[in-house]
Coordinates of C-alpha atoms in Angstrom, one line a residue:
M12 CA -5.6 18.9 -48.4
E13 CA -8.9 17.5 -48.3
K14 CA -9.2 18.3 -52.3
E15 CA -5.9 16.1 -52.9
A16 CA -7.0 13.6 -50.9
G17 CA -10.4 13.5 -52.0
V18 CA -14.2 13.8 -51.0
I19 CA -15.1 12.6 -47.8
L20 CA -17.3 9.5 -48.4
A21 CA -17.7 8.4 -44.4
T22 CA -16.2 8.4 -41.1
E23 CA -16.1 5.8 -38.4
R24 CA -15.0 5.7 -34.6
Y25 CA -14.2 3.2 -32.0
G26 CA -15.6 5.1 -29.1
S27 CA -13.2 7.9 -28.0
A28 CA -10.3 5.9 -28.5
E29 CA -9.7 6.6 -32.5
S30 CA -11.4 8.0 -35.7
W31 CA -11.2 7.2 -39.3
K32 CA -12.5 8.9 -42.6
Y33 CA -13.3 7.4 -46.2
Y34 CA -11.9 9.6 -48.9
G35 CA -13.0 9.1 -52.2
K36 CA -10.8 10.3 -55.3
E37 CA -11.0 8.6 -59.1
G38 CA -13.0 5.8 -58.1
V39 CA -10.8 4.6 -55.2
M40 CA -11.8 4.4 -51.8
E41 CA -9.1 5.4 -49.1
R42 CA -9.3 5.2 -45.3
R43 CA -7.0 7.2 -43.4
R44 CA -6.9 8.0 -39.4
D45 CA -8.3 11.3 -38.3
G46 CA -6.2 13.5 -36.5
G47 CA -3.0 11.9 -38.2
E48 CA -1.0 8.8 -38.8
G49 CA -0.6 6.3 -35.9
E50 CA -1.6 2.8 -35.3
S51 CA -4.7 1.9 -34.6
R52 CA -6.2 0.2 -31.4
G53 CA -5.3 -3.2 -32.4
N54 CA -2.1 -2.8 -34.0
S55 CA 0.1 -0.9 -31.3
I56 CA 1.5 -2.1 -28.3
I57 CA -0.8 0.1 -25.9
G58 CA -3.3 -0.8 -28.2
V59 CA -2.9 -4.2 -27.7
F60 CA -2.6 -4.2 -23.9
K61 CA -6.0 -2.3 -23.9
S62 CA -7.9 -5.0 -25.8
V63 CA -6.2 -7.7 -23.8
F64 CA -7.1 -6.3 -20.4
L65 CA -9.8 -3.5 -20.6
P66 CA -13.4 -4.0 -21.4
Q67 CA -14.5 -3.4 -25.2
G68 CA -15.7 0.1 -25.8
Y69 CA -13.7 1.2 -23.0
P70 CA -14.2 4.1 -21.3
E71 CA -17.7 4.9 -22.5
S72 CA -18.7 1.0 -21.6
V73 CA -17.6 1.5 -17.9
S74 CA -18.4 3.5 -15.1
N75 CA -16.2 6.7 -14.6
D76 CA -14.4 5.4 -11.8
Y77 CA -13.2 2.5 -13.0
L78 CA -9.8 3.1 -13.7
Q79 CA -9.1 4.8 -10.4
Y80 CA -10.4 1.6 -9.0
Q81 CA -8.7 -1.0 -10.9
F82 CA -5.3 0.6 -10.7
W83 CA -5.8 0.3 -6.3
D84 CA -7.5 -3.0 -6.8
T85 CA -4.2 -4.0 -9.1
V86 CA -1.8 -2.6 -6.5
Q87 CA -3.8 -4.7 -3.4
A88 CA -3.9 -8.1 -5.5
F89 CA 0.0 -7.9 -6.0
S90 CA 0.8 -7.3 -2.4
S91 CA -1.8 -10.1 -1.4
S92 CA -0.4 -12.1 -3.6
L93 CA 3.0 -11.9 -2.1
S94 CA 1.7 -12.0 1.4
G95 CA -0.2 -15.3 0.2
T96 CA 3.3 -16.9 -0.7
L97 CA 4.6 -16.2 3.1
A98 CA 1.8 -17.6 4.4
T99 CA 1.5 -20.6 2.2
Q100 CA 5.2 -21.4 3.2
A101 CA 4.5 -21.0 6.7
S102 CA 1.6 -23.5 6.5
L103 CA 3.6 -26.1 4.5
K104 CA 6.3 -26.0 7.0
G105 CA 3.5 -26.6 9.9
V106 CA 1.9 -29.6 7.9
G107 CA 5.6 -31.1 8.0
V108 CA 7.4 -30.2 4.5
G109 CA 10.8 -30.8 5.1
N110 CA 10.5 -32.8 8.5
Q111 CA 11.3 -36.1 8.0
E112 CA 9.1 -37.3 11.2
A113 CA 6.2 -35.7 9.6
T114 CA 4.0 -38.0 8.3
V115 CA 1.6 -37.8 5.0
A116 CA -1.4 -38.8 7.0
A117 CA -1.0 -36.3 9.5
A118 CA -0.4 -33.7 6.8
T119 CA -3.2 -34.5 4.9
V120 CA -5.8 -34.9 8.0
T121 CA -4.5 -31.5 9.2
W122 CA -5.5 -30.0 5.3
L123 CA -8.8 -32.0 5.4
L124 CA -9.6 -30.3 8.6
R125 CA -8.9 -27.1 7.3
D126 CA -10.9 -27.1 4.1
G127 CA -14.0 -28.8 5.9
T128 CA -14.3 -25.9 8.5
G129 CA -13.9 -23.4 6.1
M130 CA -16.6 -25.0 3.8
L131 CA -18.9 -24.7 6.6
G132 CA -17.8 -21.3 7.7
R133 CA -18.8 -20.3 4.0
I134 CA -22.4 -21.6 4.2
I135 CA -23.1 -20.4 7.5
F136 CA -21.7 -16.7 6.4
A137 CA -23.4 -16.9 3.3
W138 CA -26.5 -17.5 5.3
L139 CA -26.1 -14.9 8.0
K140 CA -25.0 -12.3 5.8
G141 CA -25.6 -12.7 1.9
S142 CA -28.3 -9.9 1.5
K143 CA -25.7 -7.2 3.1
L144 CA -23.1 -7.6 0.8
D145 CA -25.3 -5.8 -2.2
S146 CA -26.6 -3.2 0.2
E147 CA -23.3 -2.6 1.4
A148 CA -20.5 -3.7 -1.0
K149 CA -18.0 -1.3 0.2
K150 CA -17.8 -2.2 4.2
W151 CA -17.6 -5.7 3.4
R152 CA -15.4 -5.7 0.6
L153 CA -12.8 -3.8 3.1
F154 CA -14.0 -6.3 5.8
A155 CA -13.0 -9.4 3.6
D156 CA -9.6 -7.8 2.9
V157 CA -8.7 -7.2 6.4
L158 CA -10.2 -10.5 7.5
N159 CA -7.8 -12.3 5.1
D160 CA -4.7 -10.5 6.2
I161 CA -5.6 -11.5 9.8
A162 CA -6.0 -15.3 8.5
M163 CA -2.6 -15.2 6.8
F164 CA -0.8 -13.9 9.9
M165 CA -2.2 -16.7 11.7
E166 CA -1.0 -18.9 8.9
I167 CA 2.4 -17.4 9.4
L168 CA 2.3 -17.6 13.1
A169 CA 1.1 -21.3 13.3
P170 CA 4.4 -23.1 13.0
Y171 CA 5.7 -21.5 16.1
F172 CA 3.0 -23.2 18.2
P173 CA 2.9 -26.8 17.5
P174 CA 0.3 -27.8 20.0
F175 CA -2.3 -25.6 18.7
F176 CA -1.2 -25.6 15.0
T177 CA -4.3 -27.5 13.6
L178 CA -6.5 -25.3 15.9
I179 CA -5.0 -22.0 14.3
V180 CA -4.8 -23.1 10.5
C181 CA -8.4 -24.3 10.4
T182 CA -9.6 -21.1 12.3
A183 CA -7.7 -19.1 9.3
G184 CA -9.5 -21.5 7.1
I185 CA -12.9 -20.1 8.5
F186 CA -11.6 -16.7 8.0
K187 CA -10.6 -17.2 4.2
S188 CA -13.7 -19.0 3.5
L189 CA -15.6 -16.0 4.6
V190 CA -13.1 -13.8 2.9
G191 CA -14.2 -16.0 -0.4
V192 CA -17.7 -15.3 0.2
A193 CA -17.3 -11.7 0.9
G194 CA -15.1 -10.9 -1.6
G195 CA -16.5 -12.8 -4.4
A196 CA -19.9 -11.6 -3.9
T197 CA -18.9 -7.9 -3.4
R198 CA -16.6 -8.0 -6.5
A199 CA -19.9 -9.1 -8.3
A200 CA -21.8 -5.9 -6.9
L201 CA -19.1 -3.6 -8.1
T202 CA -19.0 -5.0 -11.4
V203 CA -22.7 -4.7 -11.4
H204 CA -22.1 -1.0 -10.7
Q205 CA -19.3 -0.6 -13.4
A206 CA -20.9 -2.5 -16.3
R207 CA -22.8 0.3 -18.3
R208 CA -23.8 -1.5 -21.7
D209 CA -24.9 -4.6 -19.6
N210 CA -21.4 -6.1 -20.2
M211 CA -21.0 -7.7 -16.7
A212 CA -19.4 -10.9 -18.3
D213 CA -16.6 -8.6 -20.4
I214 CA -15.7 -6.6 -17.3
S215 CA -15.5 -9.7 -15.0
A216 CA -13.4 -11.5 -17.9
K217 CA -11.1 -8.7 -18.1
D218 CA -10.9 -8.2 -14.2
G219 CA -9.6 -11.7 -14.0
S220 CA -7.1 -11.2 -16.7
Q221 CA -5.9 -8.2 -14.7
E222 CA -5.6 -10.4 -11.7
T223 CA -4.0 -13.4 -13.1
L224 CA -1.0 -11.1 -14.6
V225 CA -0.4 -9.5 -11.3
N226 CA -0.3 -13.0 -9.6
L227 CA 2.1 -13.9 -12.6
A228 CA 4.0 -10.8 -11.4
G229 CA 3.7 -11.8 -7.7
L230 CA 5.0 -15.1 -8.7
L231 CA 8.3 -14.0 -10.3
I232 CA 8.9 -12.2 -7.1
S233 CA 8.2 -14.8 -5.1
L234 CA 10.6 -17.1 -6.6
I235 CA 13.5 -14.4 -5.5
L236 CA 11.8 -14.0 -2.0
I237 CA 11.4 -17.6 -0.6
P238 CA 15.3 -18.2 -0.6
L239 CA 15.8 -15.2 1.5
V240 CA 12.9 -15.6 4.0
T241 CA 13.3 -19.4 4.5
D242 CA 14.3 -19.8 8.1
N243 CA 14.4 -16.2 8.8
P244 CA 10.9 -15.4 10.8
I245 CA 12.1 -11.7 11.5
L246 CA 12.6 -11.1 7.6
T247 CA 9.3 -13.2 7.1
L248 CA 7.3 -10.9 9.6
S249 CA 8.8 -7.7 8.6
L250 CA 7.8 -8.2 4.8
F251 CA 4.6 -9.5 5.8
F252 CA 3.7 -6.4 7.8
L253 CA 5.3 -4.1 4.8
F254 CA 2.9 -6.0 2.2
T255 CA -0.2 -5.9 4.8
V256 CA 0.0 -2.2 4.8
L257 CA 0.3 -1.7 1.3
H258 CA -2.6 -4.2 0.7
L259 CA -5.1 -2.5 3.4
F260 CA -4.0 1.2 2.1
A261 CA -4.8 0.0 -1.5
N262 CA -8.1 -1.4 -0.6
Y263 CA -9.2 1.7 1.5
K264 CA -8.2 3.9 -1.8
A265 CA -9.8 1.3 -4.1
V266 CA -13.3 1.4 -2.0
R267 CA -13.0 5.1 -1.8
S268 CA -12.8 5.6 -5.1
V269 CA -16.3 3.8 -6.2
V270 CA -18.9 6.4 -6.5
M271 CA -22.4 4.4 -6.9
E272 CA -24.9 6.4 -7.9
T273 CA -27.9 4.3 -6.4
F274 CA -29.2 4.6 -2.7
N275 CA -28.0 2.5 0.2
E276 CA -29.1 3.0 3.6
A277 CA -25.9 5.0 4.2
R278 CA -26.0 7.4 1.0
L279 CA -29.5 7.9 1.4
S280 CA -29.0 8.8 5.1
I281 CA -26.4 11.2 4.4
V282 CA -27.9 13.2 1.4
L283 CA -31.2 13.3 3.3
Q284 CA -29.7 14.6 6.7
Q285 CA -27.8 17.2 4.5
Y286 CA -30.9 18.4 3.0
L287 CA -32.6 18.7 6.0
M288 CA -30.1 21.1 7.2
D289 CA -29.4 23.3 4.0
K290 CA -31.9 22.2 1.3
R291 CA -28.6 21.3 -0.4
I292 CA -28.7 18.1 -2.2
L293 CA -25.5 16.3 -2.4
S294 CA -24.3 14.7 -5.8
P295 CA -23.3 11.0 -5.7
Q296 CA -19.7 12.0 -5.6
E297 CA -19.6 14.0 -2.2
A298 CA -22.0 11.7 -0.7
N299 CA -19.9 8.5 -1.7
Q300 CA -16.8 10.3 -0.1
R301 CA -18.9 10.6 3.1
E302 CA -20.0 7.0 3.3
P303 CA -18.4 5.1 6.3
V304 CA -16.4 1.9 4.5
F305 CA -15.4 0.1 8.0
I306 CA -17.9 -1.9 9.7
E307 CA -19.5 -0.1 12.7
F308 CA -20.0 -1.3 16.0
R309 CA -21.5 2.1 17.6
K310 CA -25.2 1.5 19.3
T311 CA -27.5 3.1 16.9
V312 CA -31.5 2.6 16.1
P313 CA -31.6 -0.1 13.6
V314 CA -34.2 0.3 10.4
K315 CA -35.6 -3.2 9.3
L316 CA -37.0 -3.0 6.0
G317 CA -39.9 -5.5 4.7
V318 CA -40.7 -7.1 7.7
R319 CA -44.0 -8.8 8.9
L320 CA -47.1 -7.2 9.9
H321 CA -46.7 -8.1 13.8
E322 CA -43.4 -6.4 13.7
V323 CA -45.1 -2.9 13.5
V324 CA -48.3 -3.8 15.0
Q325 CA -49.9 -6.3 17.1
S326 CA -53.2 -5.1 17.8
P327 CA -56.1 -3.5 15.5
D328 CA -55.6 -0.2 17.6
E329 CA -52.1 -0.1 16.7
L330 CA -52.8 -0.8 13.1
N331 CA -55.1 2.4 13.2
L332 CA -52.4 4.2 14.8
A333 CA -50.2 3.1 12.0
L334 CA -52.7 4.3 9.2
K335 CA -53.1 7.5 10.7
Q336 CA -52.1 10.2 8.5
N337 CA -50.5 7.7 6.2
S338 CA -51.9 7.3 2.6
R339 CA -48.9 5.2 1.2
P340 CA -48.4 1.4 0.7
Y341 CA -46.2 1.0 3.9
L342 CA -46.3 1.2 7.7
L343 CA -43.8 2.3 9.9
G344 CA -43.5 1.8 13.6
V345 CA -40.9 1.3 16.5
R346 CA -40.7 -1.8 18.1
N347 CA -38.1 -3.7 20.4
G348 CA -35.6 -1.1 19.9
C349 CA -35.7 -1.3 16.3
I350 CA -37.9 1.1 13.3
C351 CA -39.8 -1.3 11.6
V352 CA -41.2 -0.9 8.0
C353 CA -43.9 -3.0 6.7
L354 CA -44.3 -2.8 2.6
G355 CA -47.3 -3.2 0.6
P356 CA -47.2 -5.5 -2.5
E357 CA -48.2 -2.3 -4.7
A358 CA -45.3 -0.2 -3.5
S359 CA -43.0 1.5 -5.9
V360 CA -39.4 2.1 -5.4
H361 CA -40.4 6.0 -4.7
D362 CA -42.3 4.2 -1.8
E363 CA -39.2 2.3 -0.9
I364 CA -37.2 5.5 -0.9
R365 CA -39.7 7.3 1.1
A366 CA -40.2 5.1 3.6
M367 CA -36.2 4.8 4.3
C368 CA -36.4 8.5 4.2
Q369 CA -38.8 8.5 6.8
A370 CA -37.2 6.0 9.0
V371 CA -34.2 7.7 8.6
C372 CA -35.7 11.0 10.2
L373 CA -37.3 8.9 13.0
S374 CA -33.9 7.0 13.8
S375 CA -32.1 10.5 14.0
K376 CA -34.9 11.5 16.8
L377 CA -34.3 8.2 18.6
S378 CA -31.6 6.8 20.7
P379 CA -31.1 3.2 21.8
S380 CA -32.1 3.7 24.8
T381 CA -35.6 5.8 24.2
S382 CA -36.4 3.5 21.3
R383 CA -37.4 0.5 23.7
E384 CA -40.5 2.6 25.0
Q385 CA -43.8 1.3 24.0
S386 CA -45.3 4.2 22.6
H387 CA -43.8 6.4 19.6
W388 CA -46.9 6.9 17.7
E389 CA -46.8 10.9 17.6
M390 CA -43.2 10.7 16.5
V391 CA -44.3 8.5 13.5
H392 CA -47.4 10.9 12.7
E393 CA -45.2 13.9 12.5
S394 CA -42.7 12.1 10.2
H395 CA -45.6 11.4 8.0
K396 CA -46.5 15.0 7.8
L397 CA -42.5 15.9 7.2
M398 CA -42.2 13.3 4.3
D399 CA -45.6 14.9 3.1
T400 CA -44.0 18.3 2.9
I401 CA -40.3 17.5 1.6
F402 CA -40.1 14.2 -0.2
S403 CA -41.5 15.4 -3.6
Q404 CA -39.2 18.2 -3.9
F405 CA -36.5 16.0 -2.4
L406 CA -37.0 13.3 -5.1
K407 CA -36.8 15.6 -7.8
G408 CA -33.8 17.4 -6.4
V409 CA -31.8 13.8 -6.0
E410 CA -32.8 12.8 -9.9
A411 CA -31.5 16.2 -10.9
A412 CA -28.3 15.6 -9.0
G413 CA -27.4 12.6 -10.8
W414 CA -29.0 9.6 -8.3
D415 CA -30.7 6.6 -10.1
I416 CA -34.3 6.7 -8.6
K417 CA -35.1 3.5 -10.7
R418 CA -33.7 1.2 -8.4
T419 CA -32.3 1.1 -4.9
L420 CA -29.7 -0.7 -3.0
L421 CA -32.2 -0.8 0.1
D422 CA -31.8 -3.9 2.0
W423 CA -35.7 -4.9 2.1
D424 CA -36.6 -8.2 3.0
E425 CA -39.4 -10.0 1.0
W426 CA -42.5 -10.0 3.4
R427 CA -45.3 -8.0 1.5
V428 CA -48.6 -7.1 3.5
E429 CA -52.2 -6.2 2.6
W430 CA -53.8 -4.5 5.4
K431 CA -57.5 -3.3 6.1
T432 CA -58.8 -0.5 7.9
K433 CA -62.2 -0.1 9.8
S434 CA -63.9 1.5 6.7
D435 CA -63.1 -1.8 4.8

């Protein structure tokens, strides 16, 4: 067959999607698709669809969890679009659309108050929780979607409580502003994870195209729904709850499908606890499946990273206790119910991982009540010894298991301290 076609001069491929061969025969070069005839990526309907809605170089240019995450993200966006239509209709009805007694001024004031309180909420939330959105992207992504559903439910109910309508829609506006910050920031964090060729912009653009297509489909369905639900509160609430259940389920599946190879506090704690138990290193897939994705309110001993020196030690004697048996560029102590870690300016990423591992070990031996006692230096010294024994092998193990130890998503603050011992 190849003799009839001629001599193979060159081959080319487009990722794993398609490959071509160039044949030379009697002074003519001919290009043929490898593996039989067929349309190329750019010519077939499926090829055009991939070009429009998937990042260039897919699937090699994205993480392995990209397709599963995007599928569930599409489902949740579709159901959220339909729920949003019901909420918008209720809001418009509440401000007086269709009511001859309502004034334009009153409706405008209500809308401005709603937007204004939302803007303030956005600023305050970004100030308080902005640094958490990278390290706990899954939790805050799911939190944002739950809060979005609550806000839409409030908007649907608001018209049935006229005296409190403005208060309800303003509260819903605040919730939606938090959703905007948390949802947008965590989407960016997940895009960083998905981009494997420094192609964040392409992935973000294609994600926007996918969402626009979904919203267009939702718009078409909404045109059918609106006449049915108008002046029918029972049907409105029934459809809203149906879409909300689908929305929350799809969001849960979406964040559960994400497999991050970088350590945050939860993933590092899960991997370390398993290693201390049976010397087995969990893969990123296994650890991500165990990682909690809901905001937790149970009482645990919190860990504060990158704190000021006085949050760890408050006297020269305590400083010497903190430095005892510790040759690493960080200090660790227990203060006011928290495990606090003070980082030196020369600390590497590996030192950050080690400090967090030591804090996790110490946290597992304390309870919220006992952590408020003044002296825990013996336990701190024991944790130093434990790290000297296990950390080197643990670090080699996690790297071999596929974890990225060149960077972390640990929530370090920016304080860096240079300390001196008595010998200095």
